[in-house]
PDB file of C-alpha atoms in Angstrom:
ATOM      1  CA  MET A 488      16.808  18.671 -26.734  1.00  0.00           C
ATOM      2  CA  PRO A 489      14.519  19.494 -23.731  1.00  0.00           C
ATOM      3  CA  GLU A 490      15.535  18.858 -20.080  1.00  0.00           C
ATOM      4  CA  PRO A 491      14.603  15.344 -18.955  1.00  0.00           C
ATOM      5  CA  ALA A 492      11.572  15.220 -16.659  1.00  0.00           C
ATOM      6  CA  ILE A 493      13.269  12.668 -14.496  1.00  0.00           C
ATOM      7  CA  HIS A 494      16.823  11.487 -14.084  1.00  0.00           C
ATOM      8  CA  LEU A 495      17.217   7.680 -13.860  1.00  0.00           C
ATOM      9  CA  ASP A 496      20.218   5.778 -12.671  1.00  0.00           C
ATOM     10  CA  PRO A 497      22.134   4.477 -15.676  1.00  0.00           C
ATOM     11  CA  LYS A 498      21.645   0.854 -14.538  1.00  0.00           C
ATOM     12  CA  THR A 499      17.868   1.367 -14.187  1.00  0.00           C
ATOM     13  CA  TYR A 500      17.763   3.058 -17.592  1.00  0.00           C
ATOM     14  CA  ALA A 501      19.555   0.173 -19.175  1.00  0.00           C
ATOM     15  CA  ARG A 502      16.803  -2.117 -17.737  1.00  0.00           C
ATOM     16  CA  GLY A 503      14.305  -0.178 -19.739  1.00  0.00           C
ATOM     17  CA  LEU A 504      16.397  -0.571 -22.834  1.00  0.00           C
ATOM     18  CA  ALA A 505      16.496  -4.365 -22.399  1.00  0.00           C
ATOM     19  CA  CYS A 506      12.753  -4.577 -23.426  1.00  0.00           C
ATOM     20  CA  VAL A 507      12.450  -5.925 -26.924  1.00  0.00           C
ATOM     21  CA  HIS A 508       8.793  -4.991 -27.259  1.00  0.00           C
ATOM     22  CA  CYS A 509       7.765  -8.557 -27.939  1.00  0.00           C
ATOM     23  CA  GLY A 510       4.409  -8.259 -26.176  1.00  0.00           C
ATOM     24  CA  LEU A 511       4.548 -11.409 -24.110  1.00  0.00           C
ATOM     25  CA  CYS A 512       3.944  -9.349 -20.987  1.00  0.00           C
ATOM     26  CA  LEU A 513       0.582  -8.020 -22.230  1.00  0.00           C
ATOM     27  CA  PRO A 514      -1.590 -10.965 -21.224  1.00  0.00           C
ATOM     28  CA  ALA A 515       0.272 -11.079 -17.812  1.00  0.00           C
ATOM     29  CA  CYS A 516      -0.685  -7.442 -17.051  1.00  0.00           C
ATOM     30  CA  PRO A 517      -4.061  -6.997 -15.318  1.00  0.00           C
ATOM     31  CA  THR A 518      -4.263  -3.326 -16.171  1.00  0.00           C
ATOM     32  CA  TYR A 519      -3.617  -3.840 -19.829  1.00  0.00           C
ATOM     33  CA  VAL A 520      -6.094  -6.697 -19.914  1.00  0.00           C
ATOM     34  CA  THR A 521      -8.732  -4.452 -18.404  1.00  0.00           C
ATOM     35  CA  THR A 522      -8.161  -1.213 -20.237  1.00  0.00           C
ATOM     36  CA  GLY A 523      -6.686  -2.478 -23.583  1.00  0.00           C
ATOM     37  CA  GLN A 524      -4.503   0.610 -23.784  1.00  0.00           C
ATOM     38  CA  GLU A 525      -0.839   0.306 -24.722  1.00  0.00           C
ATOM     39  CA  ALA A 526       0.186   2.989 -22.260  1.00  0.00           C
ATOM     40  CA  ASP A 527      -1.238   0.781 -19.566  1.00  0.00           C
ATOM     41  CA  SER A 528       0.895  -2.135 -20.498  1.00  0.00           C
ATOM     42  CA  PRO A 529       4.445  -2.856 -19.258  1.00  0.00           C
ATOM     43  CA  ARG A 530       6.032  -2.013 -22.549  1.00  0.00           C
ATOM     44  CA  GLY A 531       4.022   1.083 -22.908  1.00  0.00           C
ATOM     45  CA  ARG A 532       4.950   2.250 -19.477  1.00  0.00           C
ATOM     46  CA  ILE A 533       8.615   1.459 -20.084  1.00  0.00           C
ATOM     47  CA  GLN A 534       8.404   3.718 -23.273  1.00  0.00           C
ATOM     48  CA  LEU A 535       6.854   6.380 -21.113  1.00  0.00           C
ATOM     49  CA  MET A 536       9.581   6.197 -18.511  1.00  0.00           C
ATOM     50  CA  LEU A 537      12.267   6.216 -21.074  1.00  0.00           C
ATOM     51  CA  GLY A 538      10.662   9.187 -22.752  1.00  0.00           C
ATOM     52  CA  LEU A 539      10.608  11.044 -19.490  1.00  0.00           C
ATOM     53  CA  ALA A 540      14.294  10.207 -18.971  1.00  0.00           C
ATOM     54  CA  ASP A 541      15.226  11.310 -22.450  1.00  0.00           C
ATOM     55  CA  GLY A 542      13.226  14.515 -22.205  1.00  0.00           C
ATOM     56  CA  LYS A 543      10.999  13.539 -25.160  1.00  0.00           C
ATOM     57  CA  ILE A 544       7.772  13.783 -23.106  1.00  0.00           C
ATOM     58  CA  GLU A 545       6.897  15.906 -20.091  1.00  0.00           C
ATOM     59  CA  ALA A 546       5.728  14.747 -16.732  1.00  0.00           C
ATOM     60  CA  ASN A 547       2.071  15.560 -16.796  1.00  0.00           C
ATOM     61  CA  ASP A 548      -1.013  14.137 -15.025  1.00  0.00           C
ATOM     62  CA  VAL A 549      -1.803  11.713 -17.932  1.00  0.00           C
ATOM     63  CA  VAL A 550       1.689  10.165 -17.762  1.00  0.00           C
ATOM     64  CA  ARG A 551       1.395   9.945 -13.989  1.00  0.00           C
ATOM     65  CA  ASP A 552      -1.929   8.266 -14.195  1.00  0.00           C
ATOM     66  CA  HIS A 553      -0.555   5.591 -16.589  1.00  0.00           C
ATOM     67  CA  LEU A 554       2.434   4.975 -14.275  1.00  0.00           C
ATOM     68  CA  ASN A 555       0.399   4.943 -11.133  1.00  0.00           C
ATOM     69  CA  LEU A 556      -2.167   2.528 -12.572  1.00  0.00           C
ATOM     70  CA  CYS A 557       0.359  -0.324 -12.467  1.00  0.00           C
ATOM     71  CA  LEU A 558      -0.468  -2.707  -9.555  1.00  0.00           C
ATOM     72  CA  ASP A 559       3.199  -3.780  -9.134  1.00  0.00           C
ATOM     73  CA  CYS A 560       2.143  -7.428  -9.411  1.00  0.00           C
ATOM     74  CA  ARG A 561       5.279  -8.342 -11.411  1.00  0.00           C
ATOM     75  CA  GLY A 562       3.410 -10.681 -13.613  1.00  0.00           C
ATOM     76  CA  CYS A 563       5.092  -9.067 -16.507  1.00  0.00           C
ATOM     77  CA  GLU A 564       8.552  -9.945 -15.165  1.00  0.00           C
ATOM     78  CA  THR A 565       7.790 -13.680 -15.178  1.00  0.00           C
ATOM     79  CA  ALA A 566       6.574 -13.425 -18.719  1.00  0.00           C
ATOM     80  CA  CYS A 567       9.421 -11.434 -20.047  1.00  0.00           C
ATOM     81  CA  PRO A 568      11.916 -13.391 -22.143  1.00  0.00           C
ATOM     82  CA  SER A 569      14.520 -10.482 -21.942  1.00  0.00           C
ATOM     83  CA  GLY A 570      14.531 -10.596 -18.090  1.00  0.00           C
ATOM     84  CA  VAL A 571      13.459  -6.898 -17.701  1.00  0.00           C
ATOM     85  CA  ILE A 572      13.327  -5.993 -14.049  1.00  0.00           C
ATOM     86  CA  TYR A 573      10.368  -3.831 -14.511  1.00  0.00           C
ATOM     87  CA  HIS A 574       9.504  -3.084 -10.880  1.00  0.00           C
ATOM     88  CA  GLU A 575      12.841  -1.466 -10.185  1.00  0.00           C
ATOM     89  CA  LEU A 576      12.396   0.804 -13.239  1.00  0.00           C
ATOM     90  CA  LEU A 577       8.802   1.694 -12.212  1.00  0.00           C
ATOM     91  CA  GLU A 578       9.734   2.363  -8.512  1.00  0.00           C
ATOM     92  CA  GLU A 579      12.631   4.582  -9.353  1.00  0.00           C
ATOM     93  CA  SER A 580      10.597   6.443 -12.005  1.00  0.00           C
ATOM     94  CA  ARG A 581       7.648   6.949  -9.576  1.00  0.00           C
ATOM     95  CA  ALA A 582      10.074   8.221  -6.869  1.00  0.00           C
ATOM     96  CA  ARG A 583      11.769  10.754  -9.361  1.00  0.00           C
ATOM     97  CA  LEU A 584       8.338  11.893 -10.468  1.00  0.00           C
ATOM     98  CA  ALA A 585       7.250  12.408  -6.877  1.00  0.00           C
ATOM     99  CA  GLU A 586      10.334  14.706  -6.467  1.00  0.00           C
ATOM    100  CA  THR A 587       8.997  16.936  -9.219  1.00  0.00           C
ATOM    101  CA  GLN A 588       5.583  17.278  -7.466  1.00  0.00           C
ATOM    102  CA  PRO A 589       5.011  20.122  -5.033  1.00  0.00           C
ATOM    103  CA  PRO A 590       4.771  18.936  -1.449  1.00  0.00           C
ATOM    104  CA  PRO A 591       1.412  17.720  -0.358  1.00  0.00           C
ATOM    105  CA  ASN A 592      -0.927  19.903   1.796  1.00  0.00           C
ATOM    106  CA  LYS A 593       0.038  19.640   5.502  1.00  0.00           C
ATOM    107  CA  LEU A 594      -3.485  18.686   6.491  1.00  0.00           C
ATOM    108  CA  LEU A 595      -3.468  15.858   3.917  1.00  0.00           C
ATOM    109  CA  ARG A 596      -0.021  14.641   5.051  1.00  0.00           C
ATOM    110  CA  TRP A 597      -1.313  14.666   8.691  1.00  0.00           C
ATOM    111  CA  ILE A 598      -4.420  12.621   7.627  1.00  0.00           C
ATOM    112  CA  PHE A 599      -2.322  10.079   5.739  1.00  0.00           C
ATOM    113  CA  PHE A 600       0.201   9.591   8.448  1.00  0.00           C
ATOM    114  CA  HIS A 601      -1.999   9.816  11.487  1.00  0.00           C
ATOM    115  CA  ILE A 602      -5.436   8.624  10.460  1.00  0.00           C
ATOM    116  CA  LEU A 603      -5.464   6.393   7.338  1.00  0.00           C
ATOM    117  CA  VAL A 604      -2.693   4.138   8.720  1.00  0.00           C
ATOM    118  CA  LYS A 605      -4.536   3.466  12.082  1.00  0.00           C
ATOM    119  CA  PRO A 606      -7.651   1.365  11.576  1.00  0.00           C
ATOM    120  CA  THR A 607      -9.279   2.500  14.880  1.00  0.00           C
ATOM    121  CA  ARG A 608      -8.682   6.221  14.058  1.00  0.00           C
ATOM    122  CA  LEU A 609      -9.948   5.785  10.537  1.00  0.00           C
ATOM    123  CA  LYS A 610     -13.130   4.081  11.732  1.00  0.00           C
ATOM    124  CA  LEU A 611     -13.761   6.857  14.284  1.00  0.00           C
ATOM    125  CA  SER A 612     -13.116   9.632  11.767  1.00  0.00           C
ATOM    126  CA  LEU A 613     -15.670   8.152   9.373  1.00  0.00           C
ATOM    127  CA  LEU A 614     -18.325   7.719  11.949  1.00  0.00           C
ATOM    128  CA  PRO A 615     -19.852  11.176  11.582  1.00  0.00           C
ATOM    129  CA  VAL A 616     -19.990  10.675   7.813  1.00  0.00           C
ATOM    130  CA  ARG A 617     -21.782   7.300   8.184  1.00  0.00           C
ATOM    131  CA  LEU A 618     -24.335   8.789  10.554  1.00  0.00           C
ATOM    132  CA  LEU A 619     -25.004  11.680   8.196  1.00  0.00           C
ATOM    133  CA  GLN A 620     -25.472   9.232   5.307  1.00  0.00           C
ATOM    134  CA  LYS A 621     -27.793   7.059   7.309  1.00  0.00           C
ATOM    135  CA  ILE A 622     -30.105   9.896   8.347  1.00  0.00           C
ATOM    136  CA  GLY A 623     -30.104  11.235   4.834  1.00  0.00           C
ATOM    137  CA  VAL A 624     -28.546  14.670   5.162  1.00  0.00           C
ATOM    138  CA  TYR A 625     -25.001  13.880   3.998  1.00  0.00           C
ATOM    139  CA  ASN A 626     -25.632  15.089   0.354  1.00  0.00           C
ATOM    140  CA  PHE A 627     -27.355  18.284   1.451  1.00  0.00           C
ATOM    141  CA  LEU A 628     -24.743  19.212   4.167  1.00  0.00           C
ATOM    142  CA  LEU A 629     -21.761  18.587   2.024  1.00  0.00           C
ATOM    143  CA  HIS A 630     -22.756  19.376  -1.433  1.00  0.00           C
ATOM    144  CA  LYS A 631     -25.648  21.842  -1.510  1.00  0.00           C
ATOM    145  CA  SER A 632     -24.362  23.897   1.393  1.00  0.00           C
ATOM    146  CA  GLY A 633     -20.966  24.218  -0.259  1.00  0.00           C
ATOM    147  CA  LEU A 634     -19.214  22.770   2.764  1.00  0.00           C
ATOM    148  CA  ILE A 635     -17.329  20.354   0.570  1.00  0.00           C
ATOM    149  CA  TYR A 636     -15.232  23.242  -0.744  1.00  0.00           C
ATOM    150  CA  ALA A 637     -13.745  23.622   2.694  1.00  0.00           C
ATOM    151  CA  LEU A 638     -11.870  20.336   2.100  1.00  0.00           C
ATOM    152  CA  PRO A 639      -8.646  20.144   0.155  1.00  0.00           C
ATOM    153  CA  PRO A 640      -9.202  19.183  -3.519  1.00  0.00           C
ATOM    154  CA  GLN A 641      -7.733  15.744  -2.954  1.00  0.00           C
ATOM    155  CA  LEU A 642     -10.280  14.810  -0.312  1.00  0.00           C
ATOM    156  CA  ARG A 643     -13.335  16.127  -2.090  1.00  0.00           C
ATOM    157  CA  GLY A 644     -13.693  12.987  -4.177  1.00  0.00           C
TER     158      GLY A 644
END
């Protein structure tokens, strides 16, 4: 059997096993209602998390996307007849997955911790972009000149 992608606390793992797959959580989940994909439902995500912990699936971008799409609204918990504490399972799984990721770019970390969390700094940092958009040269300067490739891949979008 392959090495598990994540190691869950036995108590947390047991919470995932408590799911009886009845489907009562489906209409309570906004991401499932929107996408209609089983992997975007609470019971689908529970299967993904247990699969990661059992080593049956690998931690790839598709799995991460499904887990990160959850809004953590906990609507599924109120609908669950088995009393699955879904948010604790999801939070621990996300934390364990984050440990397997390479550390983020230092510039990106600095931006997250020093600009995005400060509304005034964020507003000031976006001022040049707003001005370039208003005068109509934003697209040319960033895309056609190739200046966009100077940014880290995570910020290009």
